[in-house]
Structures are given as structure tokens and as C-alpha cells.
């Protein structure tokens, strides 16, 4: 519900004023200036602008031009995530690297405020590590720039940058999805290391950014220590990590699907110099709705898959526990519909429960046994095993049947011959 003015029972409030200031938001309030002129044309323009602004705030994923690209980057929804922060030295023994970092204070300053606001969607576990040797699986291209050598990463290099064969980026065993954040320090052989703009392998095409994102995996930041600093660095200080963890925070919001404000809308905390929130309630609500819709689609598709399996595979066992999970999932979907009118958080929780129950029903061990080992599969597996035993038995039975037929035929012929001899013997006796 959107109202004009300030009402406590409204989901969102729009505060109207006359002027030419840009729209701004605070909490769930939108401050919007209408045109100071009273003519009908100005009024129509203001109404159109207000409708467009509300549409961008309430449905950002449908109105942003880059929403399709952003959707490919976003992690699949999970109630729990692990955040793995790794200081990765390509080769600290070469003299270019860092032996430690003040990661705890950096996380507390830049990451924790985001996690606190995202706690209504996910639970987070944080881990960190330092690796002193993590070689690249390829050789960066070498070039000259302002009289000195440097190395560059092309767009193709970025796609294979993570050397999964030799890098151990996750240290704890868990089934929770992992979001990686890597601070990579190149060796002296490949230093300084920069990202090249797409389509260029010359110094003129060096990208101003030293960070890149791997969709549904994590973010990587390249760090080239200054020539004036001792190498290897004994420890990266909070001032060294400030800009790096600002980038990590932005990458985290992107990977979790936080939409961001429209370009024409500002946060009141930004415009008035107040302590800036990680993101606004409008963005949080949009993310809640998006995740709820994703869960609804996932649970619906899973339930439809169960129905198709039962129809296609004869004798598919559907136990009482599977039926209970399906009924509970359908009830949770009904609760989503009811809760969506008042509480996005309640709608998300119900949708997550529906997804969990439908997935548990689909992967029930009783159904999986027949799904992965149907009757046709059993025939294909066991027929060769019994063929070697069945062939001699069948042959022996056929031989016995043939012998029985021969014996029966011989007996019938003997009876016929006896019957033919009897009339001749009787005639001789009469003579």
C-alpha cells in the first residue's frame, strides 16, 4: 500500500512537496517534489514522473536495462551462506606479497553492517585465510607503459583466473554455498598486474578498475604493493584494506541481488550527511520479493516434476512422508499469497519453507530408488547375469520335451502296429 503523507499503517509513504529537488528516500518514505506550477500539463508531468519513480523502486528488476545481466551474477537463494575471505599471494617468496592482514577489523567496518541488514534473508558464516603460494594457471600478457614493464589480464584470462587445481579457497567442510572474496597479490615476475579493457592488449587499454566479479562465485581484487613499501609486507593495515573491502562490500551486494536505487533517486542519509545505511528499505523489500518469487517458481517446478515422474514411471512409490511434504508445501505456497499483502519477510519465509519441503519430497530415498533404478534398468542389469544359468536349463527342458515327444510318438506307432496284427491273427484262427 502506498499513501500520500505519513501514516504508520501504510507499507510505504510518499511525502509530496513543491519544488525541483531530486526524489529521495528514507526508510520506507519517498520524498517527491511536484512542479510548482499549477497548470494541468505540469500536474500531468509530475504524476507521470511519480509513477515512473514508484515503478522503479517497487519493481527494479523489471525496469532496469541491465537486470538480465545482473540476474546471471546473482547467487541461487540459500538460507545460509559462507563468506570466504582469502589473501592470496602468487609467490610470497619472490619478495612481492603480504604475510598477514587486518581482516577482522575490515570485516567489522565494511561487511558486518551489510550482514546485519541481510539477516532477515540469510545466515552468514565468515572464514578467512592467507596463502603464500598460489600460482596462476596461465601467463599474463606483457607490455610496456611509460617506460616500465607491466602485465595485463585479458577478458579470456579473467574467465580462467581461478586455479582450482592448486588453490584451496574453502577451508571448512559444509554443504552451505560459498561466496569467495579474494585479494590477489601477484609475484614480482608478474607485477604490476592490471586488467585490460575488452578487445585490447596494449597499455592504452588498461582498465581503471583492479577488481572483477565471477558470476555466482565471488569477487577478486588485484593488489599491487607500492615500490616504496617493504616487500613482502609484514601486514596489510586497515588503511590498506579500506578501498579493497569497499569493493568486496559492493560485490557482495551484487552477488546477493540487492538492486540498488534508481539513478534519479538518492538516499536521505547521503544527501544530508547522515551515517549512510548499507542500502535502503526499498531495496531490501524489492530483494525480499524477488527471492520469494524465485522460491515460489522453484517449489512449483519441483512439485510439477514430482507429478510428471509419478505419471511416467509405473509403480513409483509415494509414501506417506512424501504426501505430507507435498501437502505442507502447498499450504506454504498458500501462506505466501496471504503474507505477501502485509509482510515481505513472512512471504519469504513461507516460500523458503515451500521450496525446502518440495525438494525434500522430490529427493525422498523411496522415490529416488525407483527413479535411478527403474524396471527397465533392472532388466538390463540382471538379464545378462541370469542368462548363463537360464540357457542350460532352457536347453535341458527343450531336450526333455523332445525326448518325451519321441517316446510318445514311438508308443503311438507301437499301438498302431499291434492293432494291425490282430485282424490277421483272428482270420487265421477261423480257417
GROMACS .gro file of C-alpha atoms in nm:
model
  431
    1UNK     CA    1   0.000   0.000   0.000
    2UNK     CA    2   0.132   0.345  -0.094
    3UNK     CA    3  -0.015   0.657   0.065
    4UNK     CA    4   0.049   1.027   0.048
    5UNK     CA    5   0.156   1.184   0.372
    6UNK     CA    6   0.266   0.997   0.684
    7UNK     CA    7   0.060   0.702   0.805
    8UNK     CA    8   0.201   0.437   1.035
    9UNK     CA    9  -0.015   0.156   0.898
   10UNK     CA   10   0.098   0.206   0.538
   11UNK     CA   11   0.365  -0.013   0.381
   12UNK     CA   12   0.512   0.289   0.202
   13UNK     CA   13   0.455   0.664   0.233
   14UNK     CA   14   0.501   0.932  -0.030
   15UNK     CA   15   0.566   1.282   0.104
   16UNK     CA   16   0.482   1.543  -0.161
   17UNK     CA   17   0.623   1.894  -0.173
   18UNK     CA   18   0.657   2.169  -0.430
   19UNK     CA   19   0.999   2.225  -0.579
   20UNK     CA   20   1.254   2.085  -0.819
   21UNK     CA   21   1.462   1.865  -0.592
   22UNK     CA   22   1.551   1.509  -0.693
   23UNK     CA   23   1.347   1.231  -0.530
   24UNK     CA   24   1.493   1.088  -0.211
   25UNK     CA   25   1.407   0.800   0.023
   26UNK     CA   26   1.436   0.744   0.396
   27UNK     CA   27   1.315   0.421   0.548
   28UNK     CA   28   1.001   0.339   0.351
   29UNK     CA   29   0.921   0.701   0.272
   30UNK     CA   30   0.966   0.868  -0.064
   31UNK     CA   31   1.012   1.244  -0.070
   32UNK     CA   32   0.896   1.372  -0.405
   33UNK     CA   33   0.875   1.727  -0.533
   34UNK     CA   34   0.597   1.814  -0.777
   35UNK     CA   35   0.617   2.101  -1.019
   36UNK     CA   36   0.546   2.440  -0.856
   37UNK     CA   37   0.324   2.538  -1.148
   38UNK     CA   38  -0.049   2.470  -1.110
   39UNK     CA   39  -0.136   2.413  -1.475
   40UNK     CA   40  -0.272   2.082  -1.590
   41UNK     CA   41   0.030   1.998  -1.807
   42UNK     CA   42   0.276   2.035  -1.518
   43UNK     CA   43   0.049   1.830  -1.297
   44UNK     CA   44   0.037   1.550  -1.557
   45UNK     CA   45   0.416   1.551  -1.592
   46UNK     CA   46   0.458   1.528  -1.213
   47UNK     CA   47   0.214   1.238  -1.191
   48UNK     CA   48   0.398   1.054  -1.469
   49UNK     CA   49   0.734   1.112  -1.300
   50UNK     CA   50   0.599   0.991  -0.967
   51UNK     CA   51   0.450   0.678  -1.123
   52UNK     CA   52   0.779   0.604  -1.302
   53UNK     CA   53   0.980   0.654  -0.982
   54UNK     CA   54   0.750   0.427  -0.779
   55UNK     CA   55   0.770   0.163  -1.052
   56UNK     CA   56   1.149   0.172  -1.039
   57UNK     CA   57   1.152   0.144  -0.660
   58UNK     CA   58   0.890  -0.130  -0.628
   59UNK     CA   59   0.988  -0.340  -0.931
   60UNK     CA   60   1.354  -0.259  -1.001
   61UNK     CA   61   1.434  -0.592  -1.164
   62UNK     CA   62   1.171  -0.535  -1.433
   63UNK     CA   63   1.262  -0.175  -1.509
   64UNK     CA   64   1.644  -0.177  -1.511
   65UNK     CA   65   1.803  -0.229  -1.851
   66UNK     CA   66   2.081  -0.444  -1.701
   67UNK     CA   67   1.853  -0.666  -1.493
   68UNK     CA   68   1.906  -0.970  -1.719
   69UNK     CA   69   2.284  -0.945  -1.685
   70UNK     CA   70   2.257  -0.892  -1.311
   71UNK     CA   71   2.032  -1.198  -1.275
   72UNK     CA   72   2.310  -1.415  -1.417
   73UNK     CA   73   2.550  -1.291  -1.149
   74UNK     CA   74   2.324  -1.344  -0.850
   75UNK     CA   75   2.376  -1.648  -0.629
   76UNK     CA   76   2.098  -1.904  -0.609
   77UNK     CA   77   1.891  -1.849  -0.297
   78UNK     CA   78   2.001  -2.037   0.014
   79UNK     CA   79   1.910  -1.974   0.379
   80UNK     CA   80   2.278  -1.993   0.475
   81UNK     CA   81   2.597  -1.877   0.305
   82UNK     CA   82   2.963  -1.898   0.390
   83UNK     CA   83   3.178  -1.595   0.311
   84UNK     CA   84   3.540  -1.695   0.247
   85UNK     CA   85   3.794  -1.409   0.250
   86UNK     CA   86   4.135  -1.511   0.117
   87UNK     CA   87   4.462  -1.321   0.095
   88UNK     CA   88   4.626  -1.492  -0.199
   89UNK     CA   89   4.995  -1.440  -0.272
   90UNK     CA   90   5.102  -1.572  -0.607
   91UNK     CA   91   5.452  -1.627  -0.468
   92UNK     CA   92   5.543  -1.454  -0.143
   93UNK     CA   93   5.896  -1.599  -0.163
   94UNK     CA   94   5.963  -1.382  -0.468
   95UNK     CA   95   5.960  -1.075  -0.243
   96UNK     CA   96   5.621  -0.942  -0.358
   97UNK     CA   97   5.340  -1.026  -0.120
   98UNK     CA   98   5.182  -0.979   0.222
   99UNK     CA   99   5.221  -1.215   0.514
  100UNK     CA  100   4.912  -1.109   0.712
  101UNK     CA  101   4.616  -0.872   0.702
  102UNK     CA  102   4.387  -0.699   0.949
  103UNK     CA  103   4.084  -0.879   0.811
  104UNK     CA  104   3.879  -0.881   1.132
  105UNK     CA  105   3.859  -0.502   1.162
  106UNK     CA  106   3.798  -0.465   0.788
  107UNK     CA  107   3.507  -0.709   0.801
  108UNK     CA  108   3.366  -0.537   1.108
  109UNK     CA  109   3.374  -0.197   0.938
  110UNK     CA  110   3.261  -0.282   0.585
  111UNK     CA  111   3.087  -0.621   0.579
  112UNK     CA  112   2.910  -0.660   0.915
  113UNK     CA  113   2.661  -0.370   0.856
  114UNK     CA  114   2.551  -0.540   0.533
  115UNK     CA  115   2.512  -0.878   0.701
  116UNK     CA  116   2.306  -0.729   0.983
  117UNK     CA  117   2.056  -0.585   0.736
  118UNK     CA  118   2.054  -0.903   0.526
  119UNK     CA  119   1.996  -1.123   0.831
  120UNK     CA  120   1.623  -1.136   0.753
  121UNK     CA  121   1.712  -1.332   0.437
  122UNK     CA  122   2.022  -1.533   0.520
  123UNK     CA  123   2.250  -1.655   0.795
  124UNK     CA  124   2.619  -1.599   0.730
  125UNK     CA  125   2.935  -1.777   0.841
  126UNK     CA  126   3.265  -1.598   0.783
  127UNK     CA  127   3.607  -1.754   0.741
  128UNK     CA  128   3.941  -1.614   0.629
  129UNK     CA  129   4.282  -1.746   0.535
  130UNK     CA  130   4.622  -1.645   0.397
  131UNK     CA  131   4.802  -1.842   0.127
  132UNK     CA  132   5.165  -1.770   0.047
  133UNK     CA  133   5.186  -1.963  -0.282
  134UNK     CA  134   4.906  -1.965  -0.536
  135UNK     CA  135   5.041  -1.976  -0.893
  136UNK     CA  136   4.841  -1.874  -1.195
  137UNK     CA  137   4.748  -2.141  -1.450
  138UNK     CA  138   4.837  -1.911  -1.743
  139UNK     CA  139   5.091  -1.647  -1.833
  140UNK     CA  140   4.961  -1.284  -1.832
  141UNK     CA  141   5.047  -1.080  -2.138
  142UNK     CA  142   5.347  -0.850  -2.102
  143UNK     CA  143   5.361  -0.491  -2.228
  144UNK     CA  144   5.538  -0.157  -2.190
  145UNK     CA  145   5.381   0.150  -2.028
  146UNK     CA  146   5.561   0.477  -1.954
  147UNK     CA  147   5.899   0.313  -1.982
  148UNK     CA  148   5.837   0.020  -1.750
  149UNK     CA  149   5.711  -0.332  -1.785
  150UNK     CA  150   5.368  -0.437  -1.672
  151UNK     CA  151   5.139  -0.736  -1.715
  152UNK     CA  152   4.776  -0.746  -1.818
  153UNK     CA  153   4.477  -0.977  -1.789
  154UNK     CA  154   4.253  -1.006  -2.093
  155UNK     CA  155   3.882  -1.086  -2.078
  156UNK     CA  156   3.961  -1.451  -2.156
  157UNK     CA  157   4.218  -1.459  -1.873
  158UNK     CA  158   3.958  -1.345  -1.623
  159UNK     CA  159   3.731  -1.640  -1.702
  160UNK     CA  160   4.010  -1.888  -1.613
  161UNK     CA  161   4.179  -1.679  -1.345
  162UNK     CA  162   4.085  -1.911  -1.056
  163UNK     CA  163   4.329  -2.201  -1.049
  164UNK     CA  164   4.102  -2.455  -0.881
  165UNK     CA  165   4.360  -2.732  -0.920
  166UNK     CA  166   4.617  -2.561  -0.694
  167UNK     CA  167   4.421  -2.307  -0.490
  168UNK     CA  168   4.240  -2.415  -0.175
  169UNK     CA  169   3.991  -2.137  -0.123
  170UNK     CA  170   3.748  -2.301   0.118
  171UNK     CA  171   3.887  -2.442   0.440
  172UNK     CA  172   3.583  -2.579   0.625
  173UNK     CA  173   3.357  -2.866   0.528
  174UNK     CA  174   2.993  -2.765   0.484
  175UNK     CA  175   2.707  -2.801   0.239
  176UNK     CA  176   2.632  -2.427   0.251
  177UNK     CA  177   2.707  -2.231  -0.067
  178UNK     CA  178   3.034  -2.037  -0.051
  179UNK     CA  179   3.085  -1.680  -0.173
  180UNK     CA  180   3.455  -1.615  -0.228
  181UNK     CA  181   3.637  -1.284  -0.190
  182UNK     CA  182   3.999  -1.299  -0.300
  183UNK     CA  183   4.268  -1.034  -0.258
  184UNK     CA  184   4.534  -1.140  -0.509
  185UNK     CA  185   4.892  -1.011  -0.489
  186UNK     CA  186   5.097  -1.101  -0.799
  187UNK     CA  187   5.454  -1.224  -0.777
  188UNK     CA  188   5.745  -1.000  -0.864
  189UNK     CA  189   5.758  -1.177  -1.200
  190UNK     CA  190   5.404  -1.060  -1.290
  191UNK     CA  191   5.399  -0.729  -1.105
  192UNK     CA  192   5.238  -0.486  -1.159
  193UNK     CA  193   4.929  -0.674  -1.280
  194UNK     CA  194   4.633  -0.489  -1.434
  195UNK     CA  195   4.304  -0.570  -1.602
  196UNK     CA  196   4.279  -0.485  -1.971
  197UNK     CA  197   3.967  -0.348  -2.132
  198UNK     CA  198   3.786  -0.592  -2.354
  199UNK     CA  199   3.937  -0.605  -2.702
  200UNK     CA  200   4.276  -0.456  -2.614
  201UNK     CA  201   4.620  -0.588  -2.530
  202UNK     CA  202   4.807  -0.258  -2.512
  203UNK     CA  203   4.875  -0.022  -2.223
  204UNK     CA  204   4.623   0.225  -2.364
  205UNK     CA  205   4.353  -0.030  -2.290
  206UNK     CA  206   4.430  -0.068  -1.918
  207UNK     CA  207   4.110  -0.066  -1.715
  208UNK     CA  208   4.087   0.186  -1.431
  209UNK     CA  209   3.939  -0.087  -1.212
  210UNK     CA  210   4.151  -0.352  -1.041
  211UNK     CA  211   3.856  -0.576  -0.945
  212UNK     CA  212   3.626  -0.814  -1.129
  213UNK     CA  213   3.331  -1.038  -1.049
  214UNK     CA  214   3.284  -1.406  -1.129
  215UNK     CA  215   2.910  -1.474  -1.157
  216UNK     CA  216   2.766  -1.692  -0.880
  217UNK     CA  217   3.116  -1.749  -0.741
  218UNK     CA  218   3.261  -1.434  -0.585
  219UNK     CA  219   3.482  -1.132  -0.638
  220UNK     CA  220   3.854  -1.078  -0.691
  221UNK     CA  221   4.063  -0.767  -0.627
  222UNK     CA  222   4.418  -0.725  -0.760
  223UNK     CA  223   4.662  -0.551  -0.527
  224UNK     CA  224   4.999  -0.420  -0.647
  225UNK     CA  225   5.214  -0.311  -0.350
  226UNK     CA  226   5.393   0.020  -0.386
  227UNK     CA  227   5.758   0.007  -0.478
  228UNK     CA  228   5.836   0.226  -0.176
  229UNK     CA  229   5.695  -0.025   0.074
  230UNK     CA  230   5.900  -0.315   0.217
  231UNK     CA  231   5.838  -0.642   0.038
  232UNK     CA  232   5.698  -0.872   0.142
  233UNK     CA  233   5.466  -0.661   0.354
  234UNK     CA  234   5.450  -0.791   0.711
  235UNK     CA  235   5.082  -0.693   0.744
  236UNK     CA  236   4.814  -0.510   0.547
  237UNK     CA  237   4.672  -0.236   0.770
  238UNK     CA  238   4.309  -0.114   0.786
  239UNK     CA  239   4.402   0.183   0.568
  240UNK     CA  240   4.541  -0.056   0.305
  241UNK     CA  241   4.223  -0.263   0.318
  242UNK     CA  242   3.971   0.023   0.324
  243UNK     CA  243   3.917   0.059  -0.051
  244UNK     CA  244   3.955  -0.317  -0.103
  245UNK     CA  245   3.676  -0.407   0.138
  246UNK     CA  246   3.457  -0.131  -0.001
  247UNK     CA  247   3.485  -0.320  -0.329
  248UNK     CA  248   3.414  -0.652  -0.155
  249UNK     CA  249   3.101  -0.499   0.002
  250UNK     CA  250   2.975  -0.383  -0.338
  251UNK     CA  251   3.049  -0.727  -0.488
  252UNK     CA  252   2.860  -0.895  -0.203
  253UNK     CA  253   2.551  -0.682  -0.264
  254UNK     CA  254   2.569  -0.761  -0.636
  255UNK     CA  255   2.605  -1.136  -0.579
  256UNK     CA  256   2.311  -1.141  -0.337
  257UNK     CA  257   2.088  -0.948  -0.577
  258UNK     CA  258   2.042  -0.614  -0.395
  259UNK     CA  259   1.905  -0.397  -0.678
  260UNK     CA  260   2.035  -0.052  -0.586
  261UNK     CA  261   1.841   0.273  -0.610
  262UNK     CA  262   1.736   0.418  -0.946
  263UNK     CA  263   1.985   0.674  -1.082
  264UNK     CA  264   1.743   0.961  -1.020
  265UNK     CA  265   1.674   0.870  -0.654
  266UNK     CA  266   1.902   0.945  -0.361
  267UNK     CA  267   1.910   0.831  -0.001
  268UNK     CA  268   1.838   1.099   0.261
  269UNK     CA  269   2.140   0.985   0.461
  270UNK     CA  270   2.357   1.059   0.158
  271UNK     CA  271   2.206   1.397   0.077
  272UNK     CA  272   2.202   1.526   0.435
  273UNK     CA  273   2.535   1.388   0.554
  274UNK     CA  274   2.388   1.135   0.798
  275UNK     CA  275   2.557   0.797   0.861
  276UNK     CA  276   2.488   0.610   0.541
  277UNK     CA  277   2.291   0.286   0.556
  278UNK     CA  278   2.425  -0.012   0.361
  279UNK     CA  279   2.110   0.005   0.147
  280UNK     CA  280   1.757   0.134   0.186
  281UNK     CA  281   1.441  -0.045   0.298
  282UNK     CA  282   1.301  -0.005  -0.054
  283UNK     CA  283   1.592  -0.210  -0.188
  284UNK     CA  284   1.555  -0.468   0.091
  285UNK     CA  285   1.183  -0.513   0.020
  286UNK     CA  286   1.248  -0.549  -0.352
  287UNK     CA  287   1.508  -0.817  -0.277
  288UNK     CA  288   1.265  -0.997  -0.043
  289UNK     CA  289   1.000  -1.003  -0.315
  290UNK     CA  290   1.248  -1.126  -0.574
  291UNK     CA  291   1.374  -1.409  -0.355
  292UNK     CA  292   1.017  -1.508  -0.265
  293UNK     CA  293   0.925  -1.524  -0.634
  294UNK     CA  294   1.234  -1.736  -0.707
  295UNK     CA  295   1.141  -1.977  -0.429
  296UNK     CA  296   0.781  -1.997  -0.549
  297UNK     CA  297   0.895  -2.081  -0.901
  298UNK     CA  298   1.143  -2.337  -0.775
  299UNK     CA  299   0.893  -2.512  -0.549
  300UNK     CA  300   0.623  -2.507  -0.818
  301UNK     CA  301   0.856  -2.659  -1.077
  302UNK     CA  302   0.966  -2.925  -0.827
  303UNK     CA  303   0.607  -3.021  -0.745
  304UNK     CA  304   0.524  -3.041  -1.116
  305UNK     CA  305   0.828  -3.265  -1.168
  306UNK     CA  306   0.702  -3.500  -0.897
  307UNK     CA  307   0.364  -3.526  -1.072
  308UNK     CA  308   0.531  -3.600  -1.407
  309UNK     CA  309   0.752  -3.868  -1.253
  310UNK     CA  310   0.459  -4.043  -1.089
  311UNK     CA  311   0.269  -4.036  -1.420
  312UNK     CA  312   0.561  -4.161  -1.629
  313UNK     CA  313   0.710  -4.431  -1.405
  314UNK     CA  314   0.477  -4.717  -1.322
  315UNK     CA  315   0.492  -4.838  -0.967
  316UNK     CA  316   0.657  -4.521  -0.838
  317UNK     CA  317   0.620  -4.542  -0.457
  318UNK     CA  318   0.468  -4.232  -0.300
  319UNK     CA  319   0.490  -4.284   0.073
  320UNK     CA  320   0.303  -4.106   0.345
  321UNK     CA  321   0.603  -3.886   0.423
  322UNK     CA  322   0.619  -3.771   0.059
  323UNK     CA  323   0.248  -3.693   0.058
  324UNK     CA  324   0.285  -3.498   0.381
  325UNK     CA  325   0.570  -3.289   0.242
  326UNK     CA  326   0.371  -3.215  -0.073
  327UNK     CA  327   0.063  -3.108   0.122
  328UNK     CA  328   0.276  -2.892   0.355
  329UNK     CA  329   0.450  -2.733   0.054
  330UNK     CA  330   0.114  -2.644  -0.100
  331UNK     CA  331   0.000  -2.496   0.232
  332UNK     CA  332   0.320  -2.290   0.250
  333UNK     CA  333   0.254  -2.157  -0.101
  334UNK     CA  334  -0.094  -2.052   0.011
  335UNK     CA  335   0.066  -1.875   0.309
  336UNK     CA  336   0.295  -1.687   0.071
  337UNK     CA  337  -0.006  -1.546  -0.108
  338UNK     CA  338  -0.164  -1.434   0.218
  339UNK     CA  339   0.157  -1.291   0.368
  340UNK     CA  340   0.260  -1.103   0.053
  341UNK     CA  341  -0.011  -0.845   0.119
  342UNK     CA  342   0.136  -0.738   0.453
  343UNK     CA  343   0.488  -0.871   0.520
  344UNK     CA  344   0.759  -0.945   0.260
  345UNK     CA  345   0.963  -1.116   0.533
  346UNK     CA  346   0.681  -1.358   0.619
  347UNK     CA  347   0.624  -1.423   0.249
  348UNK     CA  348   0.992  -1.507   0.203
  349UNK     CA  349   0.994  -1.746   0.499
  350UNK     CA  350   0.686  -1.928   0.370
  351UNK     CA  351   0.832  -1.951   0.020
  352UNK     CA  352   1.161  -2.086   0.157
  353UNK     CA  353   0.968  -2.349   0.354
  354UNK     CA  354   0.773  -2.447   0.040
  355UNK     CA  355   1.099  -2.487  -0.153
  356UNK     CA  356   1.256  -2.696   0.123
  357UNK     CA  357   0.953  -2.927   0.155
  358UNK     CA  358   0.910  -2.975  -0.219
  359UNK     CA  359   1.281  -3.053  -0.262
  360UNK     CA  360   1.269  -3.299   0.028
  361UNK     CA  361   0.972  -3.474  -0.130
  362UNK     CA  362   1.142  -3.492  -0.469
  363UNK     CA  363   1.465  -3.635  -0.325
  364UNK     CA  364   1.292  -3.878  -0.091
  365UNK     CA  365   1.500  -4.201  -0.076
  366UNK     CA  366   1.196  -4.415  -0.154
  367UNK     CA  367   1.136  -4.227  -0.479
  368UNK     CA  368   1.500  -4.195  -0.573
  369UNK     CA  369   1.549  -4.572  -0.564
  370UNK     CA  370   1.297  -4.624  -0.843
  371UNK     CA  371   1.395  -4.304  -1.021
  372UNK     CA  372   1.756  -4.412  -1.064
  373UNK     CA  373   1.681  -4.786  -1.090
  374UNK     CA  374   1.356  -4.827  -1.289
  375UNK     CA  375   1.227  -5.164  -1.405
  376UNK     CA  376   1.397  -5.132  -1.745
  377UNK     CA  377   1.729  -5.073  -1.571
  378UNK     CA  378   1.685  -5.384  -1.356
  379UNK     CA  379   1.609  -5.595  -1.661
  380UNK     CA  380   1.916  -5.463  -1.840
  381UNK     CA  381   2.139  -5.536  -1.539
  382UNK     CA  382   2.009  -5.874  -1.425
  383UNK     CA  383   1.927  -6.038  -1.760
  384UNK     CA  384   2.295  -6.097  -1.854
  385UNK     CA  385   2.358  -6.241  -1.507
  386UNK     CA  386   2.080  -6.499  -1.530
  387UNK     CA  387   2.131  -6.574  -1.899
  388UNK     CA  388   2.429  -6.804  -1.832
  389UNK     CA  389   2.221  -7.000  -1.580
  390UNK     CA  390   1.895  -6.992  -1.774
  391UNK     CA  391   2.040  -7.107  -2.108
  392UNK     CA  392   2.143  -7.460  -1.992
  393UNK     CA  393   1.817  -7.500  -1.805
  394UNK     CA  394   1.611  -7.400  -2.107
  395UNK     CA  395   1.820  -7.631  -2.328
  396UNK     CA  396   1.770  -7.923  -2.091
  397UNK     CA  397   1.394  -7.859  -2.077
  398UNK     CA  398   1.377  -7.848  -2.457
  399UNK     CA  399   1.571  -8.174  -2.484
  400UNK     CA  400   1.341  -8.343  -2.232
  401UNK     CA  401   1.036  -8.222  -2.422
  402UNK     CA  402   1.182  -8.352  -2.748
  403UNK     CA  403   1.262  -8.689  -2.588
  404UNK     CA  404   0.915  -8.708  -2.441
  405UNK     CA  405   0.764  -8.637  -2.783
  406UNK     CA  406   0.978  -8.906  -2.945
  407UNK     CA  407   0.883  -9.157  -2.680
  408UNK     CA  408   0.517  -9.069  -2.717
  409UNK     CA  409   0.538  -9.098  -3.095
  410UNK     CA  410   0.710  -9.438  -3.068
  411UNK     CA  411   0.445  -9.558  -2.827
  412UNK     CA  412   0.168  -9.449  -3.062
  413UNK     CA  413   0.332  -9.628  -3.357
  414UNK     CA  414   0.366  -9.948  -3.148
  415UNK     CA  415  -0.002  -9.941  -3.062
  416UNK     CA  416  -0.096  -9.895  -3.428
  417UNK     CA  417   0.120 -10.194  -3.534
  418UNK     CA  418  -0.038 -10.415  -3.268
  419UNK     CA  419  -0.386 -10.317  -3.384
  420UNK     CA  420  -0.293 -10.405  -3.746
  421UNK     CA  421  -0.164 -10.754  -3.647
  422UNK     CA  422  -0.477 -10.854  -3.454
  423UNK     CA  423  -0.718 -10.889  -3.760
  424UNK     CA  424  -0.468 -11.116  -3.941
  425UNK     CA  425  -0.431 -11.348  -3.641
  426UNK     CA  426  -0.809 -11.369  -3.591
  427UNK     CA  427  -0.861 -11.468  -3.961
  428UNK     CA  428  -0.608 -11.749  -3.935
  429UNK     CA  429  -0.787 -11.895  -3.635
  430UNK     CA  430  -1.117 -11.907  -3.825
  431UNK     CA  431  -0.966 -12.110  -4.111
   0.00000   0.00000   0.00000
